[in-house]
Amino acid sequence: MSVGDDCARCHTPENWLVNNIPEIHEQNGFPLVGAHGVLSCSDCHTSETALRFDRVGNDCVSCHMDDYQRTRSPDHAVAGFSTDCVECHDPMGTGWATEIVDHDFFPLTQGHAISDCSACHASGTFSGTSPECVSCHLNDHSTTTNPPHQAAGFSTDCATCHTTAPGWSPATYDHETYPLVGSHTAVSCDQCHNGNYNNTPNTCNGCHLPDYNSATNPNHVTAGFGTDCAQCHDETAWSPSSYDHSIYPLVGSHTAVSCDQCHNGNYNNTPNTCAGCHMTDFNGTTDPNHVTAQFSTDCLQCHDETAWEPSTFDHGSTQFPLSGEHVGVSCIACHANGYAGTPTSCESCHMPEYNGTTDPNHVAAGFPTDCAQCHDETGWSNTTFDHNTTQFPLTGEHVGVSCMACHANGYAGTPTSCESCHMPEYNGTTDPNHVAAGFPTDCAQC
C-alpha cells in the first residue's frame, strides 16, 4: 500500500505532521499501546520503501515470530507455547517481562510463587511437566529427618500434610487412625513416634506406661488399675480424673471423699458394705450407744448418705409401728434398757399410768393391762370400750349411764342381773307395789 499523491489523506494544510496515527491503528483493530506506542512506523511496516506501509496483520506472531523462535528461557517453540503473546505478556508493558502466565492448571501460590521458571522446568521443557509433588520434591522427601519421611513410609504426595506455604510449615496430618484432641494436640510427633512412624501403638500404655508406673496417689500398680487411661482420665489433663464407680455408686457425702479414705492404698477387693468403712463410727457412737443397743451395722437402716443426722429408722418394719402419740417420743423413752428385745406390750411402758389412774381406778377395777382395749394412740382421754364384747351389751337407757353407776364396787365380776343395780327401784315402786305383789326381780320380764 503506497502513500500515494493525495497528501490530504494523512496531512493537514497546517503542517506535515501526522497526528492521527493512533486513531488510524485503533480503527484497524490494533491500538498502539505499551511498547508499540513508541515505535516508528518502519519498525513494523518494513517495506522496500519508506513510503510504503503494507498491512501487517493484528496477530502478535505477524511481527514477533522471530522473537518466539529465538527465545530460550523458556524455549517457547519446544515448550509448545501459544504464539498469541498477550496470553503471557502485557500489551501495555514496555518489555517482554511477564507475571501473567496462566498457570491455573498448577496455581503458583506462596512457596510456588517463583519467578524463575527453570526452577521447576529445569530441562527447558514446559509441556508435559508433571504437577505431582514428587516430581520436584522427591529429594526433600528423602532427606527429611524430623520426622524421617522415607523411613516412616509417608506419602510422596506432599499436599497430604503440607500447604504451599514457604518452609514446609505449618504441616498437618490427618491423624484419623488416632484422633489428636486435648493435650495430644500440642505434643510433637517425635514424643509419640520416637523416630519410628510405622506400627506406632495407639493404646494409652503405649506412651503412658511410665506415668502409670510412677503414679502414687493412688498407686496404680499396687491398686491393679487398668492400663487403659481413658477409664479414669480424659485427654485434656490427668486431673480431674473420673472413675465409673457403678459397683458402689458415690452419692451424698461419699462424693467428697478422697479415694484413699476408703481404699487406704489398696483398690483390690475394697469392701462395699457400711461396716467396711464405718465400724469406728458405729463403735464410738454413744447417743444412742450402737454397740450396747445391738444395732445393725448396716448404716442404711437408719442413715442416708447425705449425713449422719438426721437419722431415720423405719419403725414400720418392726412389730411395733409408731403412730399417734408414739411418733414424737424419743427413742430412749422406750429403749431405756437397750434396743434389742424391747417388749411391744402396752404395760411394758405404761404400767405407771395404769397404776396411777383413779378415774376409774384401773387396779381396783381389775382392768386389763392391754391399754389398746380402751385407748387408742392419739391420747389417753379418747377412751373407748366395746361393751358389746362383754356379757352385758349396753342398749337403750344403759347407753348414757356413767361407768361408776354400775361399777361402783369395781369392774371385775360386776353382776349382769337387773336386781344387782335396780333393787332400790323395785323396792320403792308402789304403783303397783312390786314387793307386795311378789313381782319377779328380773326387770326384763316387764
GROMACS .gro file of C-alpha atoms in nm:
model
  446
    1MET     CA    1   0.000   0.000   0.000
    2SER     CA    2   0.164   0.325  -0.116
    3VAL     CA    3   0.102   0.656   0.048
    4GLY     CA    4   0.005   0.788  -0.294
    5ASP     CA    5  -0.001   1.150  -0.402
    6ASP     CA    6  -0.309   1.253  -0.208
    7CYS     CA    7  -0.134   1.436   0.078
    8ALA     CA    8  -0.461   1.519   0.248
    9ARG     CA    9  -0.507   1.154   0.336
   10CYS     CA   10  -0.254   1.193   0.614
   11HIS     CA   11  -0.152   1.560   0.634
   12THR     CA   12  -0.329   1.887   0.703
   13PRO     CA   13  -0.266   2.226   0.543
   14GLU     CA   14  -0.107   2.349   0.869
   15ASN     CA   15   0.194   2.106   0.880
   16TRP     CA   16   0.329   1.775   0.759
   17LEU     CA   17   0.293   1.602   1.098
   18VAL     CA   18   0.055   1.307   1.107
   19ASN     CA   19  -0.139   1.342   1.434
   20ASN     CA   20  -0.399   1.067   1.398
   21ILE     CA   21  -0.176   0.766   1.356
   22PRO     CA   22  -0.305   0.614   1.687
   23GLU     CA   23  -0.663   0.664   1.576
   24ILE     CA   24  -0.590   0.502   1.240
   25HIS     CA   25  -0.444   0.195   1.412
   26GLU     CA   26  -0.727   0.177   1.657
   27GLN     CA   27  -0.975   0.185   1.370
   28ASN     CA   28  -0.785  -0.104   1.217
   29GLY     CA   29  -0.813  -0.309   1.543
   30PHE     CA   30  -0.451  -0.271   1.662
   31PRO     CA   31  -0.421   0.010   1.920
   32LEU     CA   32  -0.067   0.142   1.966
   33VAL     CA   33  -0.029   0.089   2.343
   34GLY     CA   34   0.264  -0.001   2.564
   35ALA     CA   35   0.589  -0.063   2.376
   36HIS     CA   36   0.402  -0.029   2.046
   37GLY     CA   37   0.331   0.338   2.115
   38VAL     CA   38   0.696   0.447   2.092
   39LEU     CA   39   0.792   0.259   1.775
   40SER     CA   40   0.848   0.425   1.439
   41CYS     CA   41   0.622   0.320   1.158
   42SER     CA   42   0.904   0.144   0.978
   43ASP     CA   43   0.973  -0.078   1.277
   44CYS     CA   44   0.659  -0.271   1.193
   45HIS     CA   45   0.597  -0.174   0.830
   46THR     CA   46   0.924  -0.299   0.680
   47SER     CA   47   0.875  -0.233   0.309
   48GLU     CA   48   1.131  -0.174   0.037
   49THR     CA   49   1.046   0.194   0.053
   50ALA     CA   50   0.978   0.426   0.341
   51LEU     CA   51   0.671   0.550   0.163
   52ARG     CA   52   0.501   0.209   0.153
   53PHE     CA   53   0.301   0.082   0.457
   54ASP     CA   54   0.164  -0.259   0.372
   55ARG     CA   55  -0.092  -0.411   0.610
   56VAL     CA   56   0.098  -0.621   0.863
   57GLY     CA   57  -0.183  -0.805   1.044
   58ASN     CA   58  -0.303  -0.773   1.401
   59ASP     CA   59  -0.173  -1.109   1.536
   60CYS     CA   60   0.135  -1.095   1.760
   61VAL     CA   61   0.311  -1.356   1.553
   62SER     CA   62   0.287  -1.128   1.248
   63CYS     CA   63   0.577  -0.929   1.389
   64HIS     CA   64   0.714  -1.143   1.671
   65MET     CA   65   0.764  -1.485   1.517
   66ASP     CA   66   1.139  -1.437   1.527
   67ASP     CA   67   1.121  -1.343   1.897
   68TYR     CA   68   0.911  -1.651   1.961
   69GLN     CA   69   1.159  -1.879   1.779
   70ARG     CA   70   1.473  -1.728   1.935
   71THR     CA   71   1.353  -1.732   2.297
   72ARG     CA   72   1.533  -1.996   2.505
   73SER     CA   73   1.438  -1.913   2.862
   74PRO     CA   74   1.197  -2.068   2.831
   75ASP     CA   75   1.214  -2.217   2.483
   76HIS     CA   76   0.871  -2.121   2.354
   77ALA     CA   77   0.877  -2.342   2.047
   78VAL     CA   78   0.993  -2.655   2.231
   79ALA     CA   79   0.754  -2.588   2.515
   80GLY     CA   80   0.469  -2.551   2.269
   81PHE     CA   81   0.371  -2.208   2.399
   82SER     CA   82   0.095  -2.021   2.223
   83THR     CA   83   0.202  -1.770   1.956
   84ASP     CA   84  -0.055  -1.527   2.097
   85CYS     CA   85   0.190  -1.322   2.303
   86VAL     CA   86  -0.080  -1.148   2.511
   87GLU     CA   87  -0.158  -1.478   2.683
   88CYS     CA   88   0.160  -1.429   2.888
   89HIS     CA   89   0.284  -1.077   2.812
   90ASP     CA   90   0.118  -0.748   2.897
   91PRO     CA   91   0.046  -0.544   2.581
   92MET     CA   92   0.053  -0.232   2.797
   93GLY     CA   93   0.408  -0.312   2.910
   94THR     CA   94   0.734  -0.189   2.765
   95GLY     CA   95   0.922  -0.522   2.762
   96TRP     CA   96   0.883  -0.898   2.749
   97ALA     CA   97   0.889  -0.947   3.130
   98THR     CA   98   0.573  -1.121   3.247
   99GLU     CA   99   0.389  -1.205   3.563
  100ILE     CA  100   0.068  -1.312   3.398
  101VAL     CA  101   0.148  -1.666   3.291
  102ASP     CA  102  -0.180  -1.859   3.308
  103HIS     CA  103  -0.071  -2.132   3.547
  104ASP     CA  104  -0.424  -2.228   3.651
  105PHE     CA  105  -0.352  -2.596   3.595
  106PHE     CA  106  -0.095  -2.567   3.876
  107PRO     CA  107  -0.157  -2.246   4.076
  108LEU     CA  108   0.163  -2.068   4.171
  109THR     CA  109   0.086  -1.962   4.529
  110GLN     CA  110   0.303  -1.890   4.833
  111GLY     CA  111   0.613  -2.111   4.812
  112HIS     CA  112   0.541  -2.187   4.448
  113ALA     CA  113   0.519  -1.818   4.357
  114ILE     CA  114   0.868  -1.813   4.196
  115SER     CA  115   0.977  -1.603   3.901
  116ASP     CA  116   1.241  -1.847   3.778
  117CYS     CA  117   1.052  -2.088   3.555
  118SER     CA  118   1.359  -2.309   3.526
  119ALA     CA  119   1.342  -2.385   3.898
  120CYS     CA  120   1.065  -2.628   3.809
  121HIS     CA  121   1.117  -2.661   3.435
  122ALA     CA  122   1.488  -2.747   3.470
  123SER     CA  123   1.514  -2.933   3.141
  124GLY     CA  124   1.377  -2.637   2.949
  125THR     CA  125   1.067  -2.838   2.870
  126PHE     CA  126   0.746  -2.665   2.960
  127SER     CA  127   0.499  -2.907   2.810
  128GLY     CA  128   0.404  -3.224   2.986
  129THR     CA  129   0.568  -3.122   3.315
  130SER     CA  130   0.420  -3.336   3.594
  131PRO     CA  131   0.215  -3.149   3.856
  132GLU     CA  132   0.286  -3.424   4.112
  133CYS     CA  133   0.474  -3.308   4.424
  134VAL     CA  134   0.729  -3.585   4.398
  135SER     CA  135   0.837  -3.469   4.052
  136CYS     CA  136   1.012  -3.174   4.219
  137HIS     CA  137   1.030  -3.266   4.586
  138LEU     CA  138   1.147  -3.625   4.598
  139ASN     CA  139   1.482  -3.510   4.731
  140ASP     CA  140   1.307  -3.313   5.010
  141HIS     CA  141   1.104  -3.622   5.097
  142SER     CA  142   1.413  -3.844   5.103
  143THR     CA  143   1.634  -3.613   5.311
  144THR     CA  144   1.381  -3.502   5.571
  145THR     CA  145   1.469  -3.644   5.915
  146ASN     CA  146   1.218  -3.480   6.151
  147PRO     CA  147   1.025  -3.693   6.101
  148PRO     CA  148   1.208  -3.919   5.853
  149HIS     CA  149   0.952  -3.932   5.575
  150GLN     CA  150   1.109  -4.218   5.386
  151ALA     CA  151   1.162  -4.444   5.690
  152ALA     CA  152   0.813  -4.365   5.817
  153GLY     CA  153   0.662  -4.459   5.484
  154PHE     CA  154   0.500  -4.118   5.441
  155SER     CA  155   0.320  -4.049   5.116
  156THR     CA  156   0.518  -3.866   4.848
  157ASP     CA  157   0.208  -3.654   4.789
  158CYS     CA  158   0.329  -3.351   4.985
  159ALA     CA  159  -0.020  -3.200   4.987
  160THR     CA  160  -0.130  -3.475   5.227
  161CYS     CA  161   0.042  -3.285   5.509
  162HIS     CA  162   0.174  -2.956   5.367
  163THR     CA  163   0.033  -2.645   5.206
  164THR     CA  164   0.225  -2.432   4.956
  165ALA     CA  165   0.338  -2.208   5.244
  166PRO     CA  166   0.715  -2.140   5.234
  167GLY     CA  167   0.937  -2.354   5.457
  168TRP     CA  168   0.704  -2.658   5.460
  169SER     CA  169   0.535  -2.520   5.774
  170PRO     CA  170   0.280  -2.545   5.909
  171ALA     CA  171   0.240  -2.915   5.837
  172THR     CA  172  -0.076  -3.111   5.903
  173TYR     CA  173  -0.150  -3.479   5.908
  174ASP     CA  174  -0.487  -3.647   5.908
  175HIS     CA  175  -0.449  -3.841   6.229
  176GLU     CA  176  -0.783  -4.017   6.186
  177THR     CA  177  -0.634  -4.352   6.293
  178TYR     CA  178  -0.574  -4.190   6.633
  179PRO     CA  179  -0.752  -3.852   6.653
  180LEU     CA  180  -0.546  -3.591   6.839
  181VAL     CA  181  -0.757  -3.395   7.087
  182GLY     CA  182  -0.694  -3.214   7.416
  183SER     CA  183  -0.334  -3.231   7.537
  184HIS     CA  184  -0.239  -3.457   7.248
  185THR     CA  185  -0.275  -3.168   7.002
  186ALA     CA  186   0.031  -2.990   7.146
  187VAL     CA  187   0.255  -3.298   7.151
  188SER     CA  188   0.539  -3.314   6.897
  189CYS     CA  189   0.531  -3.605   6.654
  190ASP     CA  190   0.854  -3.748   6.795
  191GLN     CA  191   0.716  -3.765   7.151
  192CYS     CA  192   0.489  -4.048   7.046
  193HIS     CA  193   0.663  -4.186   6.739
  194ASN     CA  194   1.020  -4.162   6.871
  195GLY     CA  195   1.156  -4.163   6.518
  196ASN     CA  196   0.950  -4.461   6.409
  197TYR     CA  197   0.620  -4.392   6.238
  198ASN     CA  198   0.544  -4.748   6.137
  199ASN     CA  199   0.327  -4.955   6.372
  200THR     CA  200   0.319  -4.688   6.643
  201PRO     CA  201   0.086  -4.822   6.917
  202ASN     CA  202  -0.239  -4.634   6.970
  203THR     CA  203  -0.314  -4.763   7.319
  204CYS     CA  204  -0.268  -4.545   7.627
  205ASN     CA  205   0.003  -4.761   7.779
  206GLY     CA  206   0.194  -4.743   7.452
  207CYS     CA  207   0.304  -4.395   7.561
  208HIS     CA  208   0.194  -4.356   7.922
  209LEU     CA  209   0.317  -4.670   8.097
  210PRO     CA  210   0.588  -4.464   8.276
  211ASP     CA  211   0.314  -4.231   8.407
  212TYR     CA  212   0.110  -4.534   8.515
  213ASN     CA  213   0.405  -4.695   8.696
  214SER     CA  214   0.509  -4.378   8.877
  215ALA     CA  215   0.162  -4.265   8.992
  216THR     CA  216   0.139  -4.283   9.372
  217ASN     CA  217  -0.187  -4.107   9.457
  218PRO     CA  218  -0.329  -4.358   9.415
  219ASN     CA  219  -0.062  -4.615   9.338
  220HIS     CA  220  -0.188  -4.755   9.009
  221VAL     CA  221   0.034  -5.063   9.009
  222THR     CA  222  -0.047  -5.187   9.361
  223ALA     CA  223  -0.413  -5.099   9.311
  224GLY     CA  224  -0.425  -5.315   8.998
  225PHE     CA  225  -0.576  -5.035   8.790
  226GLY     CA  226  -0.630  -5.099   8.419
  227THR     CA  227  -0.367  -4.954   8.186
  228ASP     CA  228  -0.643  -4.805   7.970
  229CYS     CA  229  -0.605  -4.447   8.093
  230ALA     CA  230  -0.938  -4.346   7.934
  231GLN     CA  231  -1.123  -4.540   8.205
  232CYS     CA  232  -1.048  -4.259   8.451
  233HIS     CA  233  -0.883  -3.976   8.256
  234ASP     CA  234  -0.975  -3.769   7.954
  235GLU     CA  235  -0.734  -3.620   7.703
  236THR     CA  236  -0.746  -3.267   7.848
  237ALA     CA  237  -0.526  -3.337   8.151
  238TRP     CA  238  -0.461  -3.605   8.412
  239SER     CA  239  -0.674  -3.407   8.656
  240PRO     CA  240  -0.954  -3.408   8.732
  241SER     CA  241  -0.984  -3.781   8.689
  242SER     CA  242  -1.307  -3.976   8.687
  243TYR     CA  243  -1.391  -4.336   8.757
  244ASP     CA  244  -1.714  -4.522   8.694
  245HIS     CA  245  -1.797  -4.616   9.050
  246SER     CA  246  -2.107  -4.807   8.940
  247ILE     CA  247  -2.018  -5.109   9.156
  248TYR     CA  248  -2.060  -4.874   9.455
  249PRO     CA  249  -2.226  -4.552   9.338
  250LEU     CA  250  -2.092  -4.243   9.516
  251VAL     CA  251  -2.371  -4.013   9.633
  252GLY     CA  252  -2.416  -3.757   9.907
  253SER     CA  253  -2.117  -3.720  10.141
  254HIS     CA  254  -1.935  -4.000   9.960
  255THR     CA  255  -1.881  -3.776   9.656
  256ALA     CA  256  -1.641  -3.551   9.852
  257VAL     CA  257  -1.438  -3.838   9.999
  258SER     CA  258  -1.085  -3.889   9.866
  259CYS     CA  259  -1.013  -4.226   9.707
  260ASP     CA  260  -0.762  -4.313   9.978
  261GLN     CA  261  -1.013  -4.260  10.261
  262CYS     CA  262  -1.196  -4.574  10.156
  263HIS     CA  263  -0.929  -4.764   9.966
  264ASN     CA  264  -0.638  -4.686  10.201
  265GLY     CA  265  -0.391  -4.752   9.921
  266ASN     CA  266  -0.548  -5.082   9.822
  267TYR     CA  267  -0.802  -5.080   9.541
  268ASN     CA  268  -0.843  -5.454   9.510
  269ASN     CA  269  -1.137  -5.616   9.692
  270THR     CA  270  -1.232  -5.298   9.880
  271PRO     CA  271  -1.546  -5.381  10.083
  272ASN     CA  272  -1.864  -5.205   9.976
  273THR     CA  273  -2.061  -5.254  10.299
  274CYS     CA  274  -2.116  -4.974  10.550
  275ALA     CA  275  -1.925  -5.164  10.820
  276GLY     CA  276  -1.628  -5.189  10.584
  277CYS     CA  277  -1.558  -4.817  10.643
  278HIS     CA  278  -1.776  -4.707  10.935
  279MET     CA  279  -1.717  -4.954  11.219
  280THR     CA  280  -1.522  -4.683  11.400
  281ASP     CA  281  -1.825  -4.455  11.381
  282PHE     CA  282  -2.052  -4.742  11.490
  283ASN     CA  283  -1.837  -4.834  11.790
  284GLY     CA  284  -1.783  -4.473  11.901
  285THR     CA  285  -2.146  -4.359  11.891
  286THR     CA  286  -2.300  -4.312  12.240
  287ASP     CA  287  -2.627  -4.133  12.167
  288PRO     CA  288  -2.759  -4.393  12.140
  289ASN     CA  289  -2.485  -4.646  12.211
  290HIS     CA  290  -2.498  -4.860  11.899
  291VAL     CA  291  -2.296  -5.147  12.043
  292THR     CA  292  -2.495  -5.196  12.366
  293ALA     CA  293  -2.818  -5.142  12.174
  294GLN     CA  294  -2.710  -5.416  11.935
  295PHE     CA  295  -2.793  -5.202  11.634
  296SER     CA  296  -2.737  -5.344  11.289
  297THR     CA  297  -2.404  -5.250  11.129
  298ASP     CA  298  -2.594  -5.174  10.809
  299CYS     CA  299  -2.592  -4.797  10.849
  300LEU     CA  300  -2.854  -4.752  10.575
  301GLN     CA  301  -3.124  -4.886  10.807
  302CYS     CA  302  -3.119  -4.556  10.994
  303HIS     CA  303  -2.892  -4.317  10.798
  304ASP     CA  304  -2.870  -4.195  10.442
  305GLU     CA  305  -2.555  -4.095  10.254
  306THR     CA  306  -2.607  -3.721  10.295
  307ALA     CA  307  -2.504  -3.703  10.663
  308TRP     CA  308  -2.535  -3.897  10.989
  309GLU     CA  309  -2.804  -3.652  11.100
  310PRO     CA  310  -3.093  -3.656  11.081
  311SER     CA  311  -3.112  -4.031  11.117
  312THR     CA  312  -3.416  -4.228  11.016
  313PHE     CA  313  -3.543  -4.568  11.116
  314ASP     CA  314  -3.845  -4.730  10.963
  315HIS     CA  315  -4.032  -4.844  11.272
  316GLY     CA  316  -4.294  -4.976  11.035
  317SER     CA  317  -4.060  -5.260  10.954
  318THR     CA  318  -4.076  -5.376  11.317
  319GLN     CA  319  -4.351  -5.545  11.517
  320PHE     CA  320  -4.439  -5.207  11.670
  321PRO     CA  321  -4.517  -4.938  11.408
  322LEU     CA  322  -4.518  -4.584  11.553
  323SER     CA  323  -4.844  -4.389  11.524
  324GLY     CA  324  -5.031  -4.122  11.718
  325GLU     CA  325  -4.858  -4.008  12.038
  326HIS     CA  326  -4.584  -4.264  11.986
  327VAL     CA  327  -4.447  -4.071  11.685
  328GLY     CA  328  -4.295  -3.785  11.885
  329VAL     CA  329  -4.150  -3.995  12.164
  330SER     CA  330  -3.770  -4.003  12.192
  331CYS     CA  331  -3.607  -4.338  12.123
  332ILE     CA  332  -3.464  -4.360  12.473
  333ALA     CA  333  -3.809  -4.314  12.634
  334CYS     CA  334  -3.896  -4.667  12.522
  335HIS     CA  335  -3.548  -4.811  12.476
  336ALA     CA  336  -3.400  -4.706  12.811
  337ASN     CA  337  -3.276  -5.061  12.864
  338GLY     CA  338  -3.145  -5.104  12.513
  339TYR     CA  339  -3.274  -5.161  12.162
  340ALA     CA  340  -3.254  -5.537  12.149
  341GLY     CA  341  -3.555  -5.736  12.263
  342THR     CA  342  -3.762  -5.430  12.357
  343PRO     CA  343  -4.114  -5.556  12.451
  344THR     CA  344  -4.407  -5.429  12.245
  345SER     CA  345  -4.691  -5.476  12.500
  346CYS     CA  346  -4.860  -5.167  12.649
  347GLU     CA  347  -4.775  -5.249  13.012
  348SER     CA  348  -4.404  -5.271  12.933
  349CYS     CA  349  -4.403  -4.888  12.912
  350HIS     CA  350  -4.736  -4.774  13.064
  351MET     CA  351  -4.769  -4.958  13.399
  352PRO     CA  352  -4.703  -4.632  13.589
  353GLU     CA  353  -5.002  -4.474  13.410
  354TYR     CA  354  -5.212  -4.785  13.470
  355ASN     CA  355  -5.128  -4.796  13.842
  356GLY     CA  356  -5.171  -4.422  13.895
  357THR     CA  357  -5.511  -4.384  13.726
  358THR     CA  358  -5.800  -4.326  13.974
  359ASP     CA  359  -6.084  -4.225  13.746
  360PRO     CA  360  -6.158  -4.508  13.718
  361ASN     CA  361  -5.910  -4.690  13.939
  362HIS     CA  362  -5.768  -4.941  13.694
  363VAL     CA  363  -5.609  -5.158  13.961
  364ALA     CA  364  -5.916  -5.173  14.188
  365ALA     CA  365  -6.137  -5.228  13.887
  366GLY     CA  366  -5.921  -5.512  13.763
  367PHE     CA  367  -5.892  -5.358  13.416
  368PRO     CA  368  -5.674  -5.549  13.172
  369THR     CA  369  -5.325  -5.406  13.122
  370ASP     CA  370  -5.373  -5.412  12.747
  371CYS     CA  371  -5.433  -5.037  12.708
  372ALA     CA  372  -5.549  -5.080  12.347
  373GLN     CA  373  -5.875  -5.235  12.470
  374CYS     CA  374  -5.996  -4.891  12.580
  375HIS     CA  375  -5.743  -4.635  12.449
  376ASP     CA  376  -5.602  -4.552  12.107
  377GLU     CA  377  -5.261  -4.397  12.038
  378THR     CA  378  -5.388  -4.038  11.993
  379GLY     CA  379  -5.424  -3.976  12.369
  380TRP     CA  380  -5.543  -4.123  12.698
  381SER     CA  381  -5.861  -3.911  12.710
  382ASN     CA  382  -6.000  -4.053  12.393
  383THR     CA  383  -6.110  -4.377  12.559
  384THR     CA  384  -6.336  -4.639  12.409
  385PHE     CA  385  -6.462  -4.969  12.543
  386ASP     CA  386  -6.675  -5.204  12.338
  387HIS     CA  387  -6.935  -5.324  12.594
  388ASN     CA  388  -7.070  -5.549  12.325
  389THR     CA  389  -6.772  -5.776  12.381
  390THR     CA  390  -6.896  -5.843  12.736
  391GLN     CA  391  -7.192  -6.045  12.864
  392PHE     CA  392  -7.388  -5.722  12.909
  393PRO     CA  393  -7.419  -5.515  12.586
  394LEU     CA  394  -7.531  -5.155  12.652
  395THR     CA  395  -7.861  -5.063  12.485
  396GLY     CA  396  -8.141  -4.814  12.548
  397GLU     CA  397  -8.106  -4.619  12.874
  398HIS     CA  398  -7.796  -4.813  12.961
  399VAL     CA  399  -7.600  -4.635  12.687
  400GLY     CA  400  -7.578  -4.299  12.866
  401VAL     CA  401  -7.512  -4.434  13.215
  402SER     CA  402  -7.175  -4.348  13.368
  403CYS     CA  403  -6.940  -4.637  13.425
  404MET     CA  404  -6.939  -4.581  13.804
  405ALA     CA  405  -7.317  -4.605  13.826
  406CYS     CA  406  -7.283  -4.977  13.761
  407HIS     CA  407  -6.922  -5.038  13.857
  408ALA     CA  408  -6.923  -4.862  14.197
  409ASN     CA  409  -6.774  -5.172  14.354
  410GLY     CA  410  -6.522  -5.224  14.075
  411TYR     CA  411  -6.504  -5.352  13.723
  412ALA     CA  412  -6.421  -5.711  13.793
  413GLY     CA  413  -6.705  -5.957  13.846
  414THR     CA  414  -6.977  -5.697  13.805
  415PRO     CA  415  -7.313  -5.887  13.805
  416THR     CA  416  -7.530  -5.857  13.495
  417SER     CA  417  -7.875  -5.928  13.652
  418CYS     CA  418  -8.127  -5.643  13.675
  419GLU     CA  419  -8.164  -5.658  14.053
  420SER     CA  420  -7.792  -5.615  14.107
  421CYS     CA  421  -7.841  -5.249  14.010
  422HIS     CA  422  -8.218  -5.183  14.025
  423MET     CA  423  -8.336  -5.328  14.366
  424PRO     CA  424  -8.388  -4.977  14.503
  425GLU     CA  425  -8.627  -4.903  14.217
  426TYR     CA  426  -8.801  -5.246  14.268
  427ASN     CA  427  -8.843  -5.191  14.643
  428GLY     CA  428  -8.962  -4.831  14.610
  429THR     CA  429  -9.224  -4.884  14.342
  430THR     CA  430  -9.587  -4.854  14.483
  431ASP     CA  431  -9.800  -4.840  14.173
  432PRO     CA  432  -9.819  -5.136  14.173
  433ASN     CA  433  -9.628  -5.242  14.482
  434HIS     CA  434  -9.371  -5.483  14.336
  435VAL     CA  435  -9.276  -5.632  14.677
  436ALA     CA  436  -9.637  -5.686  14.799
  437ALA     CA  437  -9.736  -5.821  14.459
  438GLY     CA  438  -9.445  -6.064  14.457
  439PHE     CA  439  -9.322  -5.947  14.113
  440PRO     CA  440  -9.004  -6.116  13.990
  441THR     CA  441  -8.683  -5.913  14.027
  442ASP     CA  442  -8.596  -5.980  13.662
  443CYS     CA  443  -8.696  -5.637  13.530
  444ALA     CA  444  -8.667  -5.756  13.171
  445GLN     CA  445  -8.990  -5.955  13.208
  446CYS     CA  446  -9.190  -5.632  13.212
   0.00000   0.00000   0.00000
